[in-house]
Amino acid sequence: MVNAAFVAPYLLEATSQFVLAAARLPGVRLGVITATPLERLDPELREAVAGHWEISDGLDPQQITDGVRGLSAQLGPVERLIGILEQLQVPLAQVRDALGIPGMDETSARNVREKSRMKDVLRAAGLPCARHQLVHHTDQATRFLDHVGFPLVAKPPDGAGAKATYRLDTQQDFDSWLRAAQGSPSEAWLLEEYLTGREHTFDSVTLGGQTLWSSVSDYVPPPLEVLRNPWMQWTVVLPQDVSGPEYAEIHRAGPAALRALGVETAFSHMEWFARPDGSVAISEVGARPPGAQLASMIGFSHDVDFFTLWARLVLRDEFDRPDRVYASGTAYLRGMGRGRVRAVHGLEEIRRDLGQLIVSARLPQPGQPASSSYEGEGFITVRHQDTGAVREALDRIISGVRVELVESD
Ligand SMILES: Nc1ncnc2c1ncn2[C@@H]1O[C@H](COP(=O)(O)OP(=O)(O)O)[C@@H](O)[C@H]1O
Ligand SMILES: [Mg+2]
């Protein structure tokens, strides 16, 4: 029996799927450390977990340490400490180091969490990535611009979800970004050379430092484009066959990057660019599973329950390589404008023509507020053996479905 603690600051639906799979894994006794009180847990989840420890700040290493000690008293010594949130990876590693729990240590967690350090490590290992500079003041930023030229990308050095990430095309963009950045002079920013080309993910399983399996997906268009165009409906595609020449280089560079960063046992989520000249640039690495939709699509493409596959890996060091039998993809539905959803148009035709391909959907509901995230108001996920059929279906969805928003005065 393995005793494990799962830190989930808030037990929202996306996280709950991971917690539930971990709690139901045979041979595992799982306690949750969370700000959600026991009586507010979903009944299914309350039934499945073996322990619950409430904390007020789900990212505070001291509170997590207290939680692990508390759960150890309830369950027996905690041997695994896990969590899926990007922002949790360093605190979790600090607590593991302090309590002698196996798993990723603080050095490796910082390598994957701090974007500037990550690129330093990758570059030192001879792995290609965008030129970058962590900047603390105007001179540094201007020097980097002089060196690299436009366009640049400016982002927080430890961001997630593309928050506060900007593309700077002109001197005017640069000056106004600089003025805003100077508003909080204590903050450091990361400036990067702008990468062109197609953006992809490389999601993979590493066990004891060996990459055993991976999944590539295509973002169409890249997330930053989606972010800059709030009306843009977009797609993520998992081609059925990712053994072709366009993916050959990432199958070499991806595992090499994980090795350089010190990722031992993890389901990790990497983003990379296929540049117009055919070369690869690694964009970022998270030593945690991808977000909910991509996780589900990996499940659909391989006919497995992704969440159980992940839980077995991180809690029991077990992994059975799944075959990729289907292509799958998600179309993200986004309204144009502001306010609330009034109606969704074009669904009838999609249901009629593509119903057989649709495996999952969350349709925007009338009255629902417009989303502030680039994931939009809803999504439709499709699956088929043929990648072309998936791409075609997604194109039909994003061009045929229209989310109508109305200003809610
Ligand atoms: N150097 C870059 N060149 C081009 N686009 C970039 C660059 N850095 C980031 N982006 C775009 O911004 C998005 C968010 O940046 P990323 O570094 O992945 O941060 P986050 O951790 O917030 O996801 C990326 O998915 C990509 O589309
Ligand atoms: Mg990213």
Coordinates of C-alpha atoms and ligand atoms in Angstrom, one line a residue:
M1 CA 0.0 0.0 0.0
V2 CA 1.3 3.4 -1.0
N3 CA 0.3 6.4 1.2
A4 CA 0.2 9.6 -0.9
A5 CA -0.8 13.2 -0.5
F6 CA -2.4 15.2 -3.3
V7 CA -2.2 19.0 -3.0
A8 CA -5.2 20.6 -4.7
P9 CA -5.6 24.2 -3.6
Y10 CA -9.2 24.3 -5.0
L11 CA -11.0 21.1 -6.0
L12 CA -12.5 22.4 -9.2
E13 CA -13.7 20.0 -11.8
A14 CA -10.5 19.8 -13.8
T15 CA -8.4 18.9 -10.8
S16 CA -11.0 16.6 -9.3
Q17 CA -10.6 14.2 -12.3
F18 CA -7.0 13.7 -11.4
V19 CA -7.7 13.4 -7.6
L20 CA -10.4 10.9 -8.2
A21 CA -8.2 8.7 -10.5
A22 CA -5.4 8.8 -7.9
A23 CA -7.7 8.0 -5.0
R24 CA -9.3 5.1 -6.8
L25 CA -6.0 3.5 -7.8
P26 CA -5.7 0.0 -6.2
G27 CA -2.8 -0.1 -3.7
V28 CA -3.0 3.6 -2.9
R29 CA -4.3 5.4 0.1
L30 CA -4.7 9.0 -0.9
G31 CA -5.2 12.1 1.3
V32 CA -6.0 15.5 -0.1
I33 CA -4.5 18.8 1.1
T34 CA -6.8 21.5 0.0
A35 CA -8.6 24.8 0.9
T36 CA -11.9 23.2 0.1
P37 CA -13.6 22.0 3.4
L38 CA -14.4 18.3 3.7
E39 CA -18.2 19.0 3.7
R40 CA -17.9 20.9 0.4
L41 CA -16.1 18.0 -1.4
D42 CA -18.1 16.3 -4.2
P43 CA -19.7 13.2 -2.6
E44 CA -17.9 10.9 -5.0
L45 CA -14.6 12.4 -4.1
R46 CA -15.3 12.4 -0.4
E47 CA -16.0 8.7 -0.6
A48 CA -12.8 8.0 -2.6
V49 CA -10.2 9.8 -0.5
A50 CA -8.7 8.3 2.6
G51 CA -7.9 11.6 4.3
H52 CA -8.5 15.3 4.1
W53 CA -6.4 18.1 5.5
E54 CA -7.6 21.7 5.1
I55 CA -5.2 24.6 4.6
S56 CA -5.9 28.2 3.9
D57 CA -3.1 28.8 1.3
G58 CA -2.7 25.9 -1.1
L59 CA 0.7 27.1 -2.3
D60 CA 2.4 27.7 1.0
P61 CA 5.2 25.1 1.6
Q62 CA 4.8 25.4 5.4
Q63 CA 1.1 24.7 5.3
I64 CA 1.7 21.8 2.9
T65 CA 4.4 20.4 5.2
D66 CA 1.9 20.6 8.1
G67 CA -0.6 18.9 5.9
V68 CA 1.7 16.0 5.0
R69 CA 2.6 15.5 8.7
G70 CA -1.1 15.6 9.6
L71 CA -2.0 13.0 6.9
S72 CA 1.0 10.9 7.9
A73 CA -0.6 10.7 11.4
Q74 CA -3.9 9.6 9.8
L75 CA -2.7 7.2 7.1
G76 CA 0.9 6.2 8.0
P77 CA 4.0 7.8 6.5
V78 CA 3.3 9.7 3.2
E79 CA 5.6 8.3 0.5
R80 CA 4.4 10.4 -2.5
L81 CA 3.5 14.1 -2.7
I82 CA 1.8 15.1 -5.9
G83 CA -0.2 18.0 -7.5
I84 CA -0.9 19.1 -11.0
L85 CA -0.9 22.8 -10.8
E86 CA 2.0 24.5 -12.5
Q87 CA 2.4 27.0 -9.6
L88 CA 2.7 24.1 -7.1
Q89 CA 5.7 22.4 -8.6
V90 CA 8.4 24.3 -6.6
P91 CA 6.5 24.3 -3.2
L92 CA 5.9 20.5 -3.6
A93 CA 9.6 19.9 -4.3
Q94 CA 10.6 22.0 -1.3
V95 CA 8.4 19.9 0.9
R96 CA 9.6 16.7 -0.6
D97 CA 13.2 17.8 0.0
A98 CA 12.4 18.8 3.6
L99 CA 10.6 15.6 4.5
G100 CA 12.7 13.2 2.5
I101 CA 9.8 12.2 0.2
P102 CA 10.9 10.7 -3.2
G103 CA 10.1 12.7 -6.4
M104 CA 11.3 15.8 -8.1
D105 CA 13.6 17.9 -6.0
E106 CA 13.7 21.7 -5.8
T107 CA 16.6 22.1 -8.3
S108 CA 14.8 20.3 -11.1
A109 CA 11.5 21.9 -10.2
R110 CA 13.1 25.4 -10.6
N111 CA 14.6 24.3 -13.9
V112 CA 11.1 23.7 -15.3
R113 CA 9.3 26.4 -13.5
E114 CA 11.6 29.4 -14.1
K115 CA 11.5 30.1 -17.8
S116 CA 14.8 32.0 -17.9
R117 CA 16.7 29.3 -16.0
M118 CA 15.1 26.6 -18.1
K119 CA 16.4 28.2 -21.3
D120 CA 19.9 28.6 -19.8
V121 CA 19.9 24.9 -19.0
L122 CA 18.6 23.9 -22.4
R123 CA 21.1 26.1 -24.2
A124 CA 24.0 24.8 -22.1
A125 CA 22.9 21.3 -23.2
G126 CA 23.0 22.4 -26.8
L127 CA 19.2 22.4 -27.2
P128 CA 17.6 25.1 -29.4
C129 CA 15.3 27.7 -27.9
A130 CA 14.5 31.4 -28.3
R131 CA 17.2 33.9 -27.3
H132 CA 16.1 35.4 -24.0
Q133 CA 16.9 37.9 -21.3
L134 CA 15.6 38.3 -17.9
V135 CA 15.3 42.1 -17.5
H136 CA 15.1 44.1 -14.3
H137 CA 15.5 47.6 -15.7
T138 CA 15.2 49.7 -18.9
D139 CA 18.8 49.5 -20.0
Q140 CA 18.8 45.8 -20.0
A141 CA 15.5 45.7 -22.0
T142 CA 16.8 48.2 -24.6
R143 CA 20.1 46.3 -24.9
F144 CA 18.2 43.1 -25.6
L145 CA 16.1 44.9 -28.2
D146 CA 19.2 46.3 -29.9
H147 CA 20.7 42.9 -30.0
V148 CA 17.7 40.8 -31.2
G149 CA 15.3 43.3 -32.9
F150 CA 11.5 43.1 -33.4
P151 CA 9.3 41.3 -32.9
L152 CA 9.9 40.4 -29.2
V153 CA 7.8 38.5 -26.7
A154 CA 7.5 39.9 -23.1
K155 CA 6.2 37.6 -20.4
P156 CA 6.4 37.0 -16.7
P157 CA 9.4 34.8 -15.8
D158 CA 7.2 32.3 -14.1
G159 CA 3.9 32.7 -16.0
A160 CA 1.2 30.2 -16.9
G161 CA -1.8 30.1 -19.1
A162 CA -0.3 32.8 -21.4
K163 CA -1.2 35.5 -18.8
A164 CA 0.4 38.9 -19.3
T165 CA 2.2 37.6 -22.4
Y166 CA 2.7 40.2 -25.2
R167 CA 4.1 40.4 -28.6
L168 CA 6.0 43.6 -29.2
D169 CA 6.2 44.5 -32.9
T170 CA 7.2 48.2 -32.9
Q171 CA 9.1 50.8 -30.9
Q172 CA 5.7 52.1 -29.8
D173 CA 4.7 48.6 -28.5
F174 CA 8.0 48.4 -26.7
D175 CA 7.8 51.8 -25.1
S176 CA 4.3 51.2 -23.8
W177 CA 5.2 47.8 -22.5
L178 CA 8.2 49.4 -20.8
R179 CA 6.1 52.1 -19.2
A180 CA 3.7 49.5 -17.8
A181 CA 6.5 47.3 -16.6
Q182 CA 8.1 50.3 -14.9
G183 CA 4.9 50.6 -12.9
S184 CA 6.1 47.7 -10.8
P185 CA 9.9 48.1 -10.8
S186 CA 10.5 45.2 -8.4
E187 CA 9.2 42.8 -11.0
A188 CA 11.5 41.1 -13.4
W189 CA 10.3 40.4 -17.0
L190 CA 11.4 37.9 -19.5
L191 CA 12.1 39.1 -23.0
E192 CA 12.4 36.6 -25.9
E193 CA 13.1 36.5 -29.5
Y194 CA 9.8 36.0 -31.4
L195 CA 9.7 32.5 -32.8
T196 CA 7.8 31.9 -36.1
G197 CA 6.4 28.7 -37.4
R198 CA 4.0 26.1 -36.2
E199 CA 3.5 25.5 -32.4
H200 CA 3.1 22.1 -31.0
T201 CA 3.2 20.1 -27.8
F202 CA 5.3 17.2 -26.8
D203 CA 3.6 15.4 -23.9
S204 CA 5.6 12.5 -22.5
V205 CA 6.1 9.9 -19.9
T206 CA 9.5 9.7 -18.2
L207 CA 10.2 7.0 -15.7
G208 CA 13.5 6.9 -13.9
G209 CA 14.9 9.4 -16.3
Q210 CA 14.0 7.5 -19.5
T211 CA 11.4 8.9 -21.8
L212 CA 9.2 5.8 -22.5
W213 CA 6.4 7.4 -24.6
S214 CA 5.2 10.6 -26.1
S215 CA 2.3 12.4 -27.8
V216 CA 2.6 15.3 -30.2
S217 CA -0.1 17.7 -30.9
D218 CA -0.6 20.8 -33.1
Y219 CA -1.9 24.1 -32.0
V220 CA -3.7 25.8 -34.8
P221 CA -3.0 28.7 -34.6
P222 CA -0.4 29.3 -31.8
P223 CA -1.9 30.4 -28.4
L224 CA -0.5 33.9 -28.6
E225 CA -2.3 34.5 -31.8
V226 CA -5.5 33.3 -30.2
L227 CA -4.9 35.5 -27.2
R228 CA -4.4 38.6 -29.4
N229 CA -7.6 37.9 -31.3
P230 CA -10.3 37.4 -28.7
W231 CA -12.9 36.3 -31.3
M232 CA -10.7 33.6 -32.8
Q233 CA -12.0 30.1 -32.6
W234 CA -9.1 27.7 -32.6
T235 CA -8.1 24.0 -32.5
V236 CA -5.7 21.5 -31.1
V237 CA -5.1 18.4 -33.1
L238 CA -3.5 15.1 -32.2
P239 CA -2.5 13.5 -35.5
Q240 CA -2.9 9.7 -35.5
D241 CA 0.6 9.2 -36.8
V242 CA 3.4 11.3 -35.4
S243 CA 6.3 9.2 -36.7
G244 CA 6.8 11.4 -39.8
P245 CA 9.8 13.5 -40.7
E246 CA 8.2 16.7 -39.4
Y247 CA 8.2 15.3 -35.9
A248 CA 11.5 13.5 -36.1
E249 CA 13.6 16.2 -34.4
I250 CA 11.3 16.7 -31.4
H251 CA 11.5 13.0 -30.7
R252 CA 15.2 13.5 -30.2
A253 CA 15.2 17.0 -28.6
G254 CA 12.2 16.4 -26.3
P255 CA 13.7 13.6 -24.3
A256 CA 17.1 15.3 -24.3
A257 CA 15.5 18.5 -22.9
L258 CA 13.9 16.5 -20.1
R259 CA 17.2 14.8 -19.3
A260 CA 19.0 18.2 -19.2
L261 CA 16.4 19.6 -16.9
G262 CA 16.6 16.7 -14.5
V263 CA 13.0 15.3 -15.0
E264 CA 13.1 11.8 -13.6
T265 CA 9.6 10.4 -13.3
A266 CA 6.8 12.6 -14.6
F267 CA 4.1 13.1 -17.1
S268 CA 5.3 16.3 -18.6
H269 CA 3.9 18.9 -21.0
M270 CA 6.3 20.6 -23.4
E271 CA 5.6 23.3 -26.0
W272 CA 7.8 23.7 -29.1
F273 CA 8.0 25.4 -32.4
A274 CA 8.6 23.9 -35.8
R275 CA 10.5 26.8 -37.4
P276 CA 10.0 27.5 -41.1
D277 CA 13.5 26.1 -41.9
G278 CA 12.5 22.8 -40.4
S279 CA 14.4 23.1 -37.1
V280 CA 12.9 22.8 -33.7
A281 CA 12.9 25.4 -30.8
I282 CA 11.8 24.3 -27.4
S283 CA 9.5 26.8 -25.9
E284 CA 8.7 25.7 -22.4
V285 CA 8.4 22.6 -20.3
G286 CA 6.0 21.8 -17.4
A287 CA 6.8 18.7 -15.3
R288 CA 3.1 18.2 -14.9
P289 CA 0.3 16.8 -17.0
P290 CA -1.3 19.0 -19.7
G291 CA -4.6 20.8 -19.1
A292 CA -7.9 19.0 -19.0
Q293 CA -8.8 19.1 -22.7
L294 CA -5.4 17.9 -23.9
A295 CA -5.4 15.2 -21.2
S296 CA -8.8 14.0 -22.4
M297 CA -7.7 14.0 -26.0
I298 CA -4.6 11.9 -25.2
G299 CA -7.1 9.5 -23.6
F300 CA -9.3 9.5 -26.7
S301 CA -6.5 9.0 -29.2
H302 CA -5.1 6.1 -27.2
D303 CA -8.4 4.6 -26.0
V304 CA -7.2 4.8 -22.4
D305 CA -8.3 6.7 -19.3
F306 CA -5.6 9.4 -19.2
F307 CA -6.1 10.2 -15.5
T308 CA -5.6 6.6 -14.4
L309 CA -2.5 6.3 -16.6
W310 CA -1.1 9.4 -15.0
A311 CA -1.9 8.3 -11.5
R312 CA -0.3 4.9 -11.9
L313 CA 2.9 6.5 -13.2
V314 CA 3.3 9.1 -10.4
L315 CA 2.1 7.0 -7.6
R316 CA 3.2 3.5 -8.4
D317 CA 6.0 4.0 -11.1
E318 CA 3.9 1.8 -13.4
F319 CA 3.4 2.5 -17.1
D320 CA 2.0 0.4 -20.0
R321 CA 2.7 2.0 -23.3
P322 CA -0.7 2.8 -25.0
D323 CA -1.0 2.6 -28.8
R324 CA -2.2 5.6 -30.7
V325 CA -5.2 4.4 -32.6
Y326 CA -7.1 7.6 -33.4
A327 CA -6.5 11.2 -34.3
S328 CA -8.4 13.5 -32.1
G329 CA -8.9 17.3 -31.8
T330 CA -10.7 20.0 -30.0
A331 CA -12.4 23.1 -31.4
Y332 CA -12.6 25.9 -28.9
L333 CA -15.7 28.0 -29.3
R334 CA -15.4 31.7 -28.6
G335 CA -17.9 34.5 -28.9
M336 CA -17.1 37.9 -30.6
G337 CA -17.5 40.9 -28.3
R338 CA -18.4 41.1 -24.6
G339 CA -21.2 40.2 -22.2
R340 CA -23.0 37.0 -22.0
V341 CA -23.9 34.2 -24.3
R342 CA -27.2 34.8 -26.1
A343 CA -27.2 31.9 -28.5
V344 CA -25.1 29.4 -30.3
H345 CA -25.7 29.1 -34.0
G346 CA -24.8 26.4 -36.5
L347 CA -24.9 23.4 -34.1
E348 CA -27.7 21.6 -35.9
E349 CA -25.6 21.1 -39.0
I350 CA -22.6 20.1 -37.0
R351 CA -24.6 17.5 -35.1
R352 CA -26.1 16.2 -38.3
D353 CA -22.9 15.9 -40.3
L354 CA -20.3 15.2 -37.6
G355 CA -22.3 13.7 -34.8
Q356 CA -20.5 10.3 -35.2
L357 CA -17.1 11.9 -34.6
I358 CA -18.0 13.9 -31.5
V359 CA -16.7 12.3 -28.4
S360 CA -17.0 15.1 -25.9
A361 CA -18.4 18.7 -25.8
R362 CA -19.2 21.5 -23.4
L363 CA -21.5 23.8 -25.3
P364 CA -21.8 27.5 -24.4
Q365 CA -25.1 28.0 -22.5
P366 CA -27.3 31.0 -22.9
G367 CA -26.7 33.5 -20.0
Q368 CA -23.1 32.2 -19.4
P369 CA -20.7 35.1 -19.0
A370 CA -18.1 35.6 -21.7
S371 CA -14.9 33.8 -20.8
S372 CA -11.7 35.7 -19.9
S373 CA -9.5 32.8 -21.0
Y374 CA -8.4 31.9 -24.5
E375 CA -10.2 28.6 -24.0
G376 CA -13.4 30.4 -24.7
E377 CA -17.0 29.6 -23.8
G378 CA -17.1 26.0 -24.8
F379 CA -15.5 23.2 -26.9
I380 CA -16.2 20.2 -29.1
T381 CA -13.8 17.3 -29.2
V382 CA -13.8 14.8 -32.2
R383 CA -12.0 11.6 -32.9
H384 CA -11.5 9.5 -36.1
Q385 CA -8.8 7.0 -37.4
D386 CA -8.0 9.5 -40.2
T387 CA -6.2 12.7 -39.2
G388 CA -7.6 14.4 -42.3
A389 CA -11.1 13.7 -41.2
V390 CA -10.4 15.2 -37.8
R391 CA -8.9 18.4 -39.3
E392 CA -11.8 18.8 -41.7
A393 CA -14.3 18.3 -38.9
L394 CA -12.6 20.9 -36.7
D395 CA -12.5 23.4 -39.6
R396 CA -16.2 22.9 -40.2
I397 CA -16.9 23.5 -36.5
I398 CA -14.8 26.7 -36.1
S399 CA -16.2 28.1 -39.4
G400 CA -19.8 26.9 -38.9
V401 CA -20.5 27.5 -35.2
R402 CA -21.0 31.0 -34.0
V403 CA -21.3 32.0 -30.3
E404 CA -23.4 35.1 -30.1
L405 CA -22.7 37.4 -27.1
V406 CA -24.7 40.3 -25.9
E407 CA -23.6 43.2 -23.7
S408 CA -25.2 42.7 -20.3
D409 CA -25.5 46.5 -19.8
Ligands
LIG1 N1 9.5 33.4 -27.9 C1 8.3 33.2 -28.4 N2 8.0 33.4 -29.7 C2 6.7 33.3 -30.2 N3 5.7 33.0 -29.4 C3 5.9 32.8 -28.1 C4 7.2 32.9 -27.5 N4 7.0 32.7 -26.2 C5 5.7 32.5 -26.0 N5 5.0 32.6 -27.1 C6 3.6 32.4 -27.3 O1 2.9 32.7 -26.1 C7 2.3 31.6 -25.5 C8 2.4 31.6 -24.0 O2 3.8 31.6 -23.7 P1 4.4 30.5 -22.8 O3 5.9 30.7 -22.7 O4 4.0 29.1 -23.3 O5 3.8 30.8 -21.4 P2 2.7 30.1 -20.4 O6 3.5 29.4 -19.4 O7 1.9 31.2 -19.9 O8 1.9 29.1 -21.3 C9 2.9 30.4 -26.2 O9 2.1 29.3 -26.3 C10 3.2 31.0 -27.6 O10 2.1 31.0 -28.5
MG2 MG 2.7 27.7 -22.5

